[in-house]
Short mmCIF file of C-alpha atoms (C1' of nucleotides) in Angstrom, two decimals:
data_model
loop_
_atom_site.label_atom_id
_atom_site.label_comp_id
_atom_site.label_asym_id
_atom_site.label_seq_id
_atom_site.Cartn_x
_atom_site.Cartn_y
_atom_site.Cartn_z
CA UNK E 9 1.95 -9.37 -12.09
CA UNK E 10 4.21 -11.15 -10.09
CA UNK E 11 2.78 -14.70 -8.08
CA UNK E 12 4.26 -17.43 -5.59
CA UNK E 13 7.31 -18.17 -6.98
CA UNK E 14 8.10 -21.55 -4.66
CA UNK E 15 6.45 -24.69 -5.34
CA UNK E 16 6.94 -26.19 -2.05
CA UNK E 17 4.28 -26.55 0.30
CA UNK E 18 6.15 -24.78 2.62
CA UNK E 19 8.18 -21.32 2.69
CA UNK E 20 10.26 -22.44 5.71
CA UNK E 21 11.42 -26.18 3.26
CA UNK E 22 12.20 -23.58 0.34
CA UNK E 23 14.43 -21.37 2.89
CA UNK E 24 12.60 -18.19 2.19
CA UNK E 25 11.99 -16.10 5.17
CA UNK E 26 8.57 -16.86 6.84
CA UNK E 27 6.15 -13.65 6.05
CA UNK E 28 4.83 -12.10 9.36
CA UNK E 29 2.58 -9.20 10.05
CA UNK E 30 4.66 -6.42 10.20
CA UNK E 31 5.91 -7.59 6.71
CA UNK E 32 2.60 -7.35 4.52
CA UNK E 33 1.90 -4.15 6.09
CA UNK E 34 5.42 -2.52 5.03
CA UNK E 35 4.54 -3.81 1.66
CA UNK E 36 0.88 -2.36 1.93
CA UNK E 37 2.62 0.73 2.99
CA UNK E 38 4.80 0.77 0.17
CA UNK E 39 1.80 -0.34 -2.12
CA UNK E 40 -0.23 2.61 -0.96
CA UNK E 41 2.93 4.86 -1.97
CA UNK E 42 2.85 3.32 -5.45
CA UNK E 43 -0.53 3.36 -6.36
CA UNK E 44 -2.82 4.69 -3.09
CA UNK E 45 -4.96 2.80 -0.63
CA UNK E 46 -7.91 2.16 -3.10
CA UNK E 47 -5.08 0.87 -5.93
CA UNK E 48 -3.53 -2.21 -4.64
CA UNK E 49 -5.47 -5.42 -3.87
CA UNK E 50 -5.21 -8.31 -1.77
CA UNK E 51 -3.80 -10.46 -4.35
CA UNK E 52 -1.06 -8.10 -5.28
CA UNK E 53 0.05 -7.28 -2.24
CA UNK E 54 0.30 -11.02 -1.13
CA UNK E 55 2.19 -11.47 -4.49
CA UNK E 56 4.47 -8.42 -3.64
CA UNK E 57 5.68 -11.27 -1.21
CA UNK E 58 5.72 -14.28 -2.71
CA UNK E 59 2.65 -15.54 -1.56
CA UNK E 60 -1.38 -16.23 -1.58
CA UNK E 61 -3.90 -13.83 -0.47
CA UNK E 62 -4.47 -16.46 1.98
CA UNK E 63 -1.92 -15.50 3.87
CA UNK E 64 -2.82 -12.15 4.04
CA UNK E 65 -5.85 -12.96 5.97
CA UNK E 66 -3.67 -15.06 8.00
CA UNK E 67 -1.95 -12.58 9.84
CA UNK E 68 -3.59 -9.36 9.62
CA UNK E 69 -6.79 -9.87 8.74
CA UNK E 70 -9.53 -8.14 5.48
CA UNK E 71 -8.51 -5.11 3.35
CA UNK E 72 -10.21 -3.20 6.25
CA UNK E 73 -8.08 -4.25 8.46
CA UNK E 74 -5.18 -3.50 6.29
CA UNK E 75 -6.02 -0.44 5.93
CA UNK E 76 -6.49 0.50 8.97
CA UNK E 77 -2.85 -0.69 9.58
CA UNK E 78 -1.58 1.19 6.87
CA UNK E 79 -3.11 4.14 7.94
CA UNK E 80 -1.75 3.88 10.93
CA UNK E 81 1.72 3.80 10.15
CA UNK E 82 1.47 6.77 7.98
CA UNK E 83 -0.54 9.05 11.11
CA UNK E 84 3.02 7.33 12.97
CA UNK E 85 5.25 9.33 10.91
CA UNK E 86 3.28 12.96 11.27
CA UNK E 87 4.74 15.57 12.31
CA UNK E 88 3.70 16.83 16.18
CA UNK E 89 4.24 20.52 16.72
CA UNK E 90 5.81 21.82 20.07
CA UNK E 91 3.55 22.09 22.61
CA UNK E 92 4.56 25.83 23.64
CA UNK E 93 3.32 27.05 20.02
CA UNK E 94 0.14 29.36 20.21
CA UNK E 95 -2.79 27.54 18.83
CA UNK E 96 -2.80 28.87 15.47
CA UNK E 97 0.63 28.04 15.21
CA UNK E 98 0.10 24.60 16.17
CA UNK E 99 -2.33 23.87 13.75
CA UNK E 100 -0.95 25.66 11.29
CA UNK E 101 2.15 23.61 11.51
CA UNK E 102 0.29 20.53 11.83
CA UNK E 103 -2.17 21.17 8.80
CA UNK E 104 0.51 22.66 6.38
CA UNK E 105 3.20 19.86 7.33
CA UNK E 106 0.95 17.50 7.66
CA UNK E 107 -0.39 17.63 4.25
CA UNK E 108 2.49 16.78 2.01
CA UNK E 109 3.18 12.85 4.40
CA UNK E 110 -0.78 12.54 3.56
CA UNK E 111 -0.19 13.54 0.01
CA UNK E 112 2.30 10.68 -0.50
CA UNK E 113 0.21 7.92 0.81
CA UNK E 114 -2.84 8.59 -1.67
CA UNK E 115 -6.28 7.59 0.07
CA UNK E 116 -5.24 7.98 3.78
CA UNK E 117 -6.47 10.90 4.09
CA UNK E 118 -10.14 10.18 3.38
CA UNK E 119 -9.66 6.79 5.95
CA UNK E 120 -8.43 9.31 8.46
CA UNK E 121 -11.09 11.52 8.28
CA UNK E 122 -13.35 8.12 8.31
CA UNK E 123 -12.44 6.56 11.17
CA UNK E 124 -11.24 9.50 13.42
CA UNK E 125 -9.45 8.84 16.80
CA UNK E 126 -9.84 4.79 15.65
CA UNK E 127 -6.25 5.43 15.04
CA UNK E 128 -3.81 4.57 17.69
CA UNK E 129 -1.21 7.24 16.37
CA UNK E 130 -3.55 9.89 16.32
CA UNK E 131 -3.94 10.07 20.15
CA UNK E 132 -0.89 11.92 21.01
CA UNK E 133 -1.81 14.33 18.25
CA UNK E 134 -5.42 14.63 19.96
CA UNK E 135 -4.03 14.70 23.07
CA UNK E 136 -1.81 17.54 22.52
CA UNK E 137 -3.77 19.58 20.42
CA UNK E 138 -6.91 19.61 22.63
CA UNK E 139 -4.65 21.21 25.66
CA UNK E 140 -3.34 23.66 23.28
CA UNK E 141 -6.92 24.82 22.16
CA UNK E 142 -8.10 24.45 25.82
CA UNK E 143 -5.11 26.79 27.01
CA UNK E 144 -6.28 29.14 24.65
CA UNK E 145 -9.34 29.62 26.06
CA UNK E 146 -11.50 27.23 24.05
CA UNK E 147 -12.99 26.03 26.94
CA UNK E 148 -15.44 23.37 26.75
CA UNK E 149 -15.39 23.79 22.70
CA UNK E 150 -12.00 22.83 22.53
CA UNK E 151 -12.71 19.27 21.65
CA UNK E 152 -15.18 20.36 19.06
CA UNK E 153 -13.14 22.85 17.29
CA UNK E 154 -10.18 20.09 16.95
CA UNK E 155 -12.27 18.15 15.22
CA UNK E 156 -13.57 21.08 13.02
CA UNK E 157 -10.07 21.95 12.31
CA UNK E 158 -8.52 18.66 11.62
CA UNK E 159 -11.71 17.32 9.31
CA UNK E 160 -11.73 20.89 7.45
CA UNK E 161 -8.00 20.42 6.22
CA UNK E 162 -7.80 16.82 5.67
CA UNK E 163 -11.24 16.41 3.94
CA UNK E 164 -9.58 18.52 1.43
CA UNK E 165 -6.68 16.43 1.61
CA UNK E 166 -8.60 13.78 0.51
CA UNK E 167 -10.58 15.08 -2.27
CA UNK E 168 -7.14 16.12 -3.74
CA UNK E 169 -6.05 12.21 -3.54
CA UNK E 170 -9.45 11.22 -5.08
CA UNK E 171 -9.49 14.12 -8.04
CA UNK E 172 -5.78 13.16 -8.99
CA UNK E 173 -6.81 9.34 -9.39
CA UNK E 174 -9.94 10.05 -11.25
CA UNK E 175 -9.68 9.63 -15.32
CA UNK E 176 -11.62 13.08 -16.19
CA UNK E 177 -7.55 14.77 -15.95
CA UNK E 178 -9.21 16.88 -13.20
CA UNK E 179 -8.49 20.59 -13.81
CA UNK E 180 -7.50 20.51 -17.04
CA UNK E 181 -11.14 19.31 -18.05
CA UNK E 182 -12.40 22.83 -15.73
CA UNK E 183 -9.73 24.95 -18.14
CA UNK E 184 -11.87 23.28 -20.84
CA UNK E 185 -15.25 23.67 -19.63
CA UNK E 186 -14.83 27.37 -19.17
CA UNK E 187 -12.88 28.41 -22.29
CA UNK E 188 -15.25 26.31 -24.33
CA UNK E 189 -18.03 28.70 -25.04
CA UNK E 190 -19.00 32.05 -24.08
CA UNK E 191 -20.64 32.20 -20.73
CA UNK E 192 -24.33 33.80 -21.02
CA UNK E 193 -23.78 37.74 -20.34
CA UNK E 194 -27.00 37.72 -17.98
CA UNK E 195 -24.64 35.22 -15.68
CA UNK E 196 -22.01 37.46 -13.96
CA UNK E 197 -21.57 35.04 -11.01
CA UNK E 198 -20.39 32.29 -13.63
CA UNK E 199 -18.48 34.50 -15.71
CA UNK E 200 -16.32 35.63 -12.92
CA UNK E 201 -15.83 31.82 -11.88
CA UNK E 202 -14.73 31.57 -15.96
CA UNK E 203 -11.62 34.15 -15.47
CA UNK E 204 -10.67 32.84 -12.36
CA UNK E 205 -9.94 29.70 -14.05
CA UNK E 206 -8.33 31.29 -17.26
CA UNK E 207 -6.46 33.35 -15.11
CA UNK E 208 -5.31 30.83 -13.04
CA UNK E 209 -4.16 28.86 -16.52
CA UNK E 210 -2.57 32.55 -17.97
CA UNK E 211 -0.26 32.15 -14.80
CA UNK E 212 1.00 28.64 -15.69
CA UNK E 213 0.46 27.38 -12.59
CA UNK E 214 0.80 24.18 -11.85
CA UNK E 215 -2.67 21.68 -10.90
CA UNK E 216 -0.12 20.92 -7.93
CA UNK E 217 0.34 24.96 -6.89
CA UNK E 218 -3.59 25.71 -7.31
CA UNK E 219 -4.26 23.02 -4.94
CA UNK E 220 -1.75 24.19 -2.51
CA UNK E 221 -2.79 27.43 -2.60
CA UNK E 222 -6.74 26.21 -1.72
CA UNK E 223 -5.31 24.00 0.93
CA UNK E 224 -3.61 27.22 2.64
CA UNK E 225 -6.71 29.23 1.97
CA UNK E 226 -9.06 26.66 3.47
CA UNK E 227 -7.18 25.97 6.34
CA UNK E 228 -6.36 30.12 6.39
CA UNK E 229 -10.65 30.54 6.59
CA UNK E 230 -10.83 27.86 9.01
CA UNK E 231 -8.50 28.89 11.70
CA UNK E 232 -9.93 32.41 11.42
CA UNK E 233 -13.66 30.28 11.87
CA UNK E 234 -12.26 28.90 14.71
CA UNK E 235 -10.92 32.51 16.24
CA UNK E 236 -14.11 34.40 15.59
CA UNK E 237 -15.17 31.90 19.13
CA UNK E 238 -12.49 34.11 21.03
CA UNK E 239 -13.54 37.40 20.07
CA UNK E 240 -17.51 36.79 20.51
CA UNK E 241 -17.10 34.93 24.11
CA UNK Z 163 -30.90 -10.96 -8.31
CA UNK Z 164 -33.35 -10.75 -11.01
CA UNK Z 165 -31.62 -10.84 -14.64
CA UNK Z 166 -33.07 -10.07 -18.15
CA UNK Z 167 -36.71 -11.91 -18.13
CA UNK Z 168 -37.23 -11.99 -21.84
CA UNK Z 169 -36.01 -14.87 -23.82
CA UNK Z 170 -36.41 -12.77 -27.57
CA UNK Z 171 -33.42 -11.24 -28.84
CA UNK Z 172 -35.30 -8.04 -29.48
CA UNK Z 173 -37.54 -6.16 -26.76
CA UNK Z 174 -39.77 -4.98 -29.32
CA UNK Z 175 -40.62 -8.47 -30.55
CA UNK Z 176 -41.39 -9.35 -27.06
CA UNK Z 177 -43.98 -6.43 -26.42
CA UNK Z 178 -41.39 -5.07 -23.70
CA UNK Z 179 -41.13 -1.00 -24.23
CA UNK Z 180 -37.70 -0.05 -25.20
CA UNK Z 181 -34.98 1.08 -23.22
CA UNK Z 182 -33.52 5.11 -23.00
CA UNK Z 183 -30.75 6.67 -21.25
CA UNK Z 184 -33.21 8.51 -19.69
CA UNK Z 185 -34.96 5.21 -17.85
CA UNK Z 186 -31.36 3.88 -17.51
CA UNK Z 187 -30.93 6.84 -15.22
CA UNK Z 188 -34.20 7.32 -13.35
CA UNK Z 189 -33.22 3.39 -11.95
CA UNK Z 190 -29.54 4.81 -10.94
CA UNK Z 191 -30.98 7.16 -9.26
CA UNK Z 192 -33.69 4.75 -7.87
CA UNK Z 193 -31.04 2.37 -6.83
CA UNK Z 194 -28.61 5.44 -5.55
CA UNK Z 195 -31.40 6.10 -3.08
CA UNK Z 196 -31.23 2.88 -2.17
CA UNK Z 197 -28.34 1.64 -1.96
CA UNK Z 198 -25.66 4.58 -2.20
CA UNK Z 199 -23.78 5.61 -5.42
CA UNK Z 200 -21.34 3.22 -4.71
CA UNK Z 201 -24.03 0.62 -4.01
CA UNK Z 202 -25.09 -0.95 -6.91
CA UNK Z 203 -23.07 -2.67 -10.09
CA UNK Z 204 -23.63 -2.15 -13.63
CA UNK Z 205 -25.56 -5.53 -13.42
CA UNK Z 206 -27.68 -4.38 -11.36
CA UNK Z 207 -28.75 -1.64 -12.61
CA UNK Z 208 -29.51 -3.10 -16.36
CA UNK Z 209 -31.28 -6.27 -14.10
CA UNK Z 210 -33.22 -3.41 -12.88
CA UNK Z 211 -34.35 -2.78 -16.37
CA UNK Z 212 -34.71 -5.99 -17.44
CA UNK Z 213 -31.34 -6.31 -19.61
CA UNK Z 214 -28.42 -6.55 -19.96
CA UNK Z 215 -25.30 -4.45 -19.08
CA UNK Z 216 -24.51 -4.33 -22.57
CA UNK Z 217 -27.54 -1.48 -23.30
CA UNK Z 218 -25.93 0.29 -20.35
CA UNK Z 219 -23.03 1.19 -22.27
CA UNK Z 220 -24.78 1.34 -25.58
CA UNK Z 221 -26.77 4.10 -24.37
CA UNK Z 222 -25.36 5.62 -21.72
CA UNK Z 223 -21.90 4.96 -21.02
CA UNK Z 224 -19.28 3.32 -18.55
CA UNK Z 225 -19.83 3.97 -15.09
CA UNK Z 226 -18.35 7.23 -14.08
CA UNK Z 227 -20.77 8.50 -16.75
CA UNK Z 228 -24.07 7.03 -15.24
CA UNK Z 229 -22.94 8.60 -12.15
CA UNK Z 230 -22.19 11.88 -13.57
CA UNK Z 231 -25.94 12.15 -14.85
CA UNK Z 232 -27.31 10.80 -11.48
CA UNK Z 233 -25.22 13.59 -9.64
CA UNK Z 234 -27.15 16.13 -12.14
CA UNK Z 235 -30.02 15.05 -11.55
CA UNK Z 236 -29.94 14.98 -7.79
CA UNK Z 237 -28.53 18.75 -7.83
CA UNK Z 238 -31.09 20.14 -10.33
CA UNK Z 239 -33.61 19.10 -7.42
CA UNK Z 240 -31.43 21.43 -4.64
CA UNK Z 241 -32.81 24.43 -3.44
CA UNK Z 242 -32.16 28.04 -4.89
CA UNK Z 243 -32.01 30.21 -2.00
CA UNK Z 244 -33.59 33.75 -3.35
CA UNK Z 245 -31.15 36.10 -4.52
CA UNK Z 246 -32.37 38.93 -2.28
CA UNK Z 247 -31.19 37.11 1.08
CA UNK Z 248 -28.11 38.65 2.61
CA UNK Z 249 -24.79 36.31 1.83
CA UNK Z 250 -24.65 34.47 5.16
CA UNK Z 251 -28.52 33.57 4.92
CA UNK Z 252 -28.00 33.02 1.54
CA UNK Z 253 -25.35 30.09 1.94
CA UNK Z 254 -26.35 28.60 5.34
CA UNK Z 255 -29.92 28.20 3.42
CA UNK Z 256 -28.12 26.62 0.37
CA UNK Z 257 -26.24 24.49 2.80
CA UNK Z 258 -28.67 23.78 5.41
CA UNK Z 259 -31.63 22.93 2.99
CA UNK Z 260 -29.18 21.42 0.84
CA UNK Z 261 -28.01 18.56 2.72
CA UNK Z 262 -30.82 16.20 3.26
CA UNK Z 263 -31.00 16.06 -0.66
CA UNK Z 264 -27.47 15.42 -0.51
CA UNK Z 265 -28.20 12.52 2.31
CA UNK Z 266 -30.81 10.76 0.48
CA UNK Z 267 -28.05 9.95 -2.19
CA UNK Z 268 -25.38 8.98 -0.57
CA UNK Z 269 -22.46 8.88 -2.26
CA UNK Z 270 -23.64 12.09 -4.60
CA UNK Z 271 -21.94 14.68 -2.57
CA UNK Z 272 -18.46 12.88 -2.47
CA UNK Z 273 -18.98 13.09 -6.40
CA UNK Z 274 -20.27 15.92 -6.59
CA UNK Z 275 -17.43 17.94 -4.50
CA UNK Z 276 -14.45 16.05 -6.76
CA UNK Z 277 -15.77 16.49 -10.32
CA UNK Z 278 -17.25 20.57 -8.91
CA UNK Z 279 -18.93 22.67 -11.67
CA UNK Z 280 -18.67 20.22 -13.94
CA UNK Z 281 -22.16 19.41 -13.03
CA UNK Z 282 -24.58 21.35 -15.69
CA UNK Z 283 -26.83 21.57 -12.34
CA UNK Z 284 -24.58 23.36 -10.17
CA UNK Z 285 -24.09 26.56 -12.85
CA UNK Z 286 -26.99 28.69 -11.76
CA UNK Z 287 -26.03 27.85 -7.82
CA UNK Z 288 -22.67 28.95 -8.69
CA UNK Z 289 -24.21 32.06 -10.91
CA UNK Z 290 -26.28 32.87 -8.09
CA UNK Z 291 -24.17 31.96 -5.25
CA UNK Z 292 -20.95 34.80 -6.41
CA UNK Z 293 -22.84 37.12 -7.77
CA UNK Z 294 -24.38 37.35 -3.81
CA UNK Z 295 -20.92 37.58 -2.64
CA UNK Z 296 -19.85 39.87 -4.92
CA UNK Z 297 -22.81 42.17 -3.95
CA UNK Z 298 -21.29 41.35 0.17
CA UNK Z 299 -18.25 42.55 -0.45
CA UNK Z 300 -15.96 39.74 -1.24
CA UNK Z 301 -15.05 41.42 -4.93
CA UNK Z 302 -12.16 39.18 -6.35
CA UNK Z 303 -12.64 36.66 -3.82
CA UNK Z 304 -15.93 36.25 -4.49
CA UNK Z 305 -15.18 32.54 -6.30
CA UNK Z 306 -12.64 31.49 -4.23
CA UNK Z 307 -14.83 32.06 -1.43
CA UNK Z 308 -17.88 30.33 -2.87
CA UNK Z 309 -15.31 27.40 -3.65
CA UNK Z 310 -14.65 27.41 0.10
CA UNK Z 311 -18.14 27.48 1.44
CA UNK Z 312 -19.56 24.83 -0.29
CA UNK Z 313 -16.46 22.56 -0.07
CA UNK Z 314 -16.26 23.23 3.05
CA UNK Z 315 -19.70 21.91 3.36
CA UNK Z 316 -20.58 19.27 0.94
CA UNK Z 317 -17.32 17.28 1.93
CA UNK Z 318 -18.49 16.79 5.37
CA UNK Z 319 -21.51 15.52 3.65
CA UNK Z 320 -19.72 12.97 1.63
CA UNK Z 321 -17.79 12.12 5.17
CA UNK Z 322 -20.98 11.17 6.44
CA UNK Z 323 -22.20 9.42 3.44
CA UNK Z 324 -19.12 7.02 3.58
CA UNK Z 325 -19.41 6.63 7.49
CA UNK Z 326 -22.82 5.17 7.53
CA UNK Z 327 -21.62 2.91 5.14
CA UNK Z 328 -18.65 1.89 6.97
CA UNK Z 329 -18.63 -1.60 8.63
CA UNK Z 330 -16.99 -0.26 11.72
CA UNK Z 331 -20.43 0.81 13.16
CA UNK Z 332 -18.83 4.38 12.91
CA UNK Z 333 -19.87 6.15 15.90
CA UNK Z 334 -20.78 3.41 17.91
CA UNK Z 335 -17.38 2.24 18.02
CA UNK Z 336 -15.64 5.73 19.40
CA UNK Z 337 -17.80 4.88 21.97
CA UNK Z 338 -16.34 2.20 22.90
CA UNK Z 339 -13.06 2.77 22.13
CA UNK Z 340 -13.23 5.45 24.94
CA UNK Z 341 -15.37 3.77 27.71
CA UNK Z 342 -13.25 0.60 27.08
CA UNK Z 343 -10.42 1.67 29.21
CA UNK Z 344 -9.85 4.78 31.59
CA UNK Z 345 -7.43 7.25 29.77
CA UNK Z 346 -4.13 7.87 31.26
CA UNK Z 347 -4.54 10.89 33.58
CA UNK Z 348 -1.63 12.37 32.29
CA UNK Z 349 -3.22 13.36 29.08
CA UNK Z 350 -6.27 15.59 29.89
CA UNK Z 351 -6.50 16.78 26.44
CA UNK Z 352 -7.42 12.73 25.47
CA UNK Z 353 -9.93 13.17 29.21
CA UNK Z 354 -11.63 15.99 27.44
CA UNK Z 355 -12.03 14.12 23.91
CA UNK Z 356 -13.65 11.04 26.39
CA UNK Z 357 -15.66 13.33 27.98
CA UNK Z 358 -17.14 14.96 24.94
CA UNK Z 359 -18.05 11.50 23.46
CA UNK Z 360 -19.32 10.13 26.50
CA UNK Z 361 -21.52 12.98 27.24
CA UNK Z 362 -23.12 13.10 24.01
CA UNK Z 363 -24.03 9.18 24.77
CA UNK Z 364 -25.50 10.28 27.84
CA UNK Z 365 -27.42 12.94 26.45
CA UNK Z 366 -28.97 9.97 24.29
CA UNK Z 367 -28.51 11.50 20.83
CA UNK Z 368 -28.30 9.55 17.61
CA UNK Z 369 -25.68 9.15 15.65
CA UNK Z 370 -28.44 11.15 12.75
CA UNK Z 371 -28.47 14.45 15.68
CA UNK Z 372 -24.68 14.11 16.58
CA UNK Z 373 -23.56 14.20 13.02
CA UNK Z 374 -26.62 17.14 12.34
CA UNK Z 375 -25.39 19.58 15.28
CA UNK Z 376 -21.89 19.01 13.68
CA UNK Z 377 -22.34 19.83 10.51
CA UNK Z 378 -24.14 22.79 11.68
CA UNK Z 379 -21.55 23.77 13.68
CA UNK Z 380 -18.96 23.53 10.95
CA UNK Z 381 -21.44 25.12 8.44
CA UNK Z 382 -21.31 28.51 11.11
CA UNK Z 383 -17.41 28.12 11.77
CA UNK Z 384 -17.19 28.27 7.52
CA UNK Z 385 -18.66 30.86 7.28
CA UNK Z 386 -17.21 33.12 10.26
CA UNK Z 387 -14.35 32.60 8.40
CA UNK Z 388 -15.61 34.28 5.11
CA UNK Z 389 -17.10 36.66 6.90
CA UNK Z 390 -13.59 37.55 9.23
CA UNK Z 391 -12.70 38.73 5.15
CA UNK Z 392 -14.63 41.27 5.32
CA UNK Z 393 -14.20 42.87 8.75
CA UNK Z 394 -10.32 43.15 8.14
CA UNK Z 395 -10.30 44.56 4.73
"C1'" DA F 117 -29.96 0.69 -34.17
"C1'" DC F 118 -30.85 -2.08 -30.42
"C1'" DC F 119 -29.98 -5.95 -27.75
"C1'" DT F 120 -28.13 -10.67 -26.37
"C1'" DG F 121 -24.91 -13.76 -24.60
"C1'" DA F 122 -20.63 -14.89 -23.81
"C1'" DA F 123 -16.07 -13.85 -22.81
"C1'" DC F 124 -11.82 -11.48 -20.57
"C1'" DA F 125 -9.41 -10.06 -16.81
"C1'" DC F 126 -10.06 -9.01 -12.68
"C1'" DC F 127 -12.01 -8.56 -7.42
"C1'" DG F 128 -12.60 -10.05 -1.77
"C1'" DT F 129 -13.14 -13.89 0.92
"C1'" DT F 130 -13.30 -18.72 2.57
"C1'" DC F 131 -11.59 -23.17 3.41
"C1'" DA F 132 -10.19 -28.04 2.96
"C1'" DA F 133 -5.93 -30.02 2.46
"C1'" DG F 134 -1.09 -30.37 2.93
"C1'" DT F 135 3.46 -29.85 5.79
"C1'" DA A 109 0.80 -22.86 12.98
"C1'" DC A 110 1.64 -21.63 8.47
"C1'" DC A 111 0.72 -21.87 3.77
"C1'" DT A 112 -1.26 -23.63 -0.78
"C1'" DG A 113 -4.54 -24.05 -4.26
"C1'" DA A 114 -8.85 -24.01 -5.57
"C1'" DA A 115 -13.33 -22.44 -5.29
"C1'" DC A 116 -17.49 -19.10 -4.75
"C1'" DA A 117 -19.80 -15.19 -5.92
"C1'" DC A 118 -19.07 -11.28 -7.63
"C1'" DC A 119 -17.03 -6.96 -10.56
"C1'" DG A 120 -16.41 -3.44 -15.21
"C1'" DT A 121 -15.94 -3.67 -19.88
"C1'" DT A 122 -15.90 -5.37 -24.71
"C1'" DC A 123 -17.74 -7.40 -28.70
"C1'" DA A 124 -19.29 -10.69 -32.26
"C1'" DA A 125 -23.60 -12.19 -33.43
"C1'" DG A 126 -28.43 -11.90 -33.92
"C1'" DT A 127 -32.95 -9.22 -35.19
#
DNA sequence: ACCTGAACACCGTTCAAGT
DNA sequence: ACCTGAACACCGTTCAAGT
């Protein structure tokens, strides 16, 4: 949309601020609030600040690299439950709160889940949440079920960024697909799938509270995944 | 690489057999076993045929729909567990079989798990797949629970998918990342996370067997969970 | 109806040249 | 060192024109 707007050869001659590091990556991060990780590209964000994608490349680096800032600052603003919480707590908090500063920075998510501990910011998180597993009496698993935990929720996290950016309207086209025709009597499996989905529509609720609810239900199954360890051992 | 060969403005008039959305699928899925869903352009794929990406869209579509039909036609080639098996055999068969079909189209699952019974393919899996839960036990959470499983599942798969293609050299780099500097002894939960990675290097398994034992792992952990459903109810 | 060939509006990335 | 401006090799998609 928007381009250079100096002509000089030089930002510094035209008195405009010289742009720095930290500066294309708040604009990335603000970018990524806009229109998600996969919707900006290099060219608009260097135009976000009056400049050529050169530049971009300049100080920070490829759209990987980017990225990888981006995602960085986001994991930088998560929320880290108390340490004294029991571990269901813990990851409760983390997974439920979590979700909604994931949520806002579409595409995160899935580069998270990507790349893993590759993330500065995450290490506290690890850190922490590792002794609270291994307190618990995890044991030697407790690395293991950290990552099963953390992957499980924000996997989901992720496919919720990618099915509100895709063009096939998401659930609504599901509402569709059901109510369309009868379902074939000999298929009671699919049937029952059919009024889950009309039902779910006969409530008015939201594509926003459906997913919500799955998120809490996922991460629900996943903690008590993680708990059946206890019991067995 | 290799465009449109003919110089006639008609295939017929040049002998050449004409092109059907059927063979403009077969070479998606051709060049999705190749080089990923994600892999290959539009171009491509009509250079593939000999043409141009003109008949792509004459007799297909754009591209989310050539992608749609090569997700159905890489699930209409995943197993069908037998409906007799007990639910947990059932879906860690389904699961278990399920993925190397998944891996040798990479990018399919990721699809697959955002646009969900969509798919033609996937209705007698789903048919199949509730009506076993229903039979377990699950009653009106039959769906939700199948929804679960298989996310639960298939996203890992995608996860995977996107990590081999990743420049970062995925695992390789955790590696390093970890053996690169001695971890502050004040955070044994990070020691443990070092540990874990650097065993597994010892231990001299591939990325392929890492990434196989923990999808396993998660595939049992999933369905604990459904099964701690049942035991409390 | 089927297909060509060109065009439009984009990408990420590189790099010589200017200051 | 910082930045411009242009270039290279691509994209997805559309469409008039040919047969």
């Amino acid at each position: 949309m928007n381009g250079p707007v100096s002509h000089s050869r030089n930002r510094t001659a035209a008195g405009l601020p010289p742009i720095t590091a930290t500066k294309i990556i708040d604009a990335a991060v603000e970018l990524t609030r806009e229109q998600g990780l996969e919707g900006w590209s290099i060219r608009q964000l260097a135009g976000a600040l009056g400049a050529h994608s050169g530049v971009v490349y300049h100080h920070v680096g490829d759209r990987g690299t980017v990225a990888d800032a981006v995602v960085d600052r986001v994991i930088s603003v998560m929320p880290l439950p108390s340490a004294e919480l029991p571990w269901r707590e813990w990851f409760s908090e983390l997974l439920l709160e979590g979700r909604p500063v994931l949520r806002r920075h579409r595409g995160v998510a899935r580069r998270l889940v990507l790349v893993g501990p590759t993330v500065p910011s995450a290490l506290p998180t690890i850190d922490r949440g590792v002794q609270v597993l291994q307190r618990a009496g995890f044991d030697r698993d407790a690395t293991l079920v950290y990552r099963y935990l953390l992957n499980s929720a924000f996997m989901l996290v992720a496919v919720e960024d990618d099915r509100q950016d895709l063009p096939g309207a998401a659930a609504g086209s599901m509402v569709e697909l059901f109510s369309a025709h009868e379902v074939d009597p000999g298929k009671p499996g699919l049937a029952a799938a059919r009024e889950d989905v009309l039902d779910r529509a006969a409530a008015s609720r939201t594509p926003e509270q459906i997913a919500s609810d799955f998120y809490e239900y996922t991460v629900a199954r996943a903690l008590d995944g993680a708990a059946a360890l206890l019991t067995s051992a």
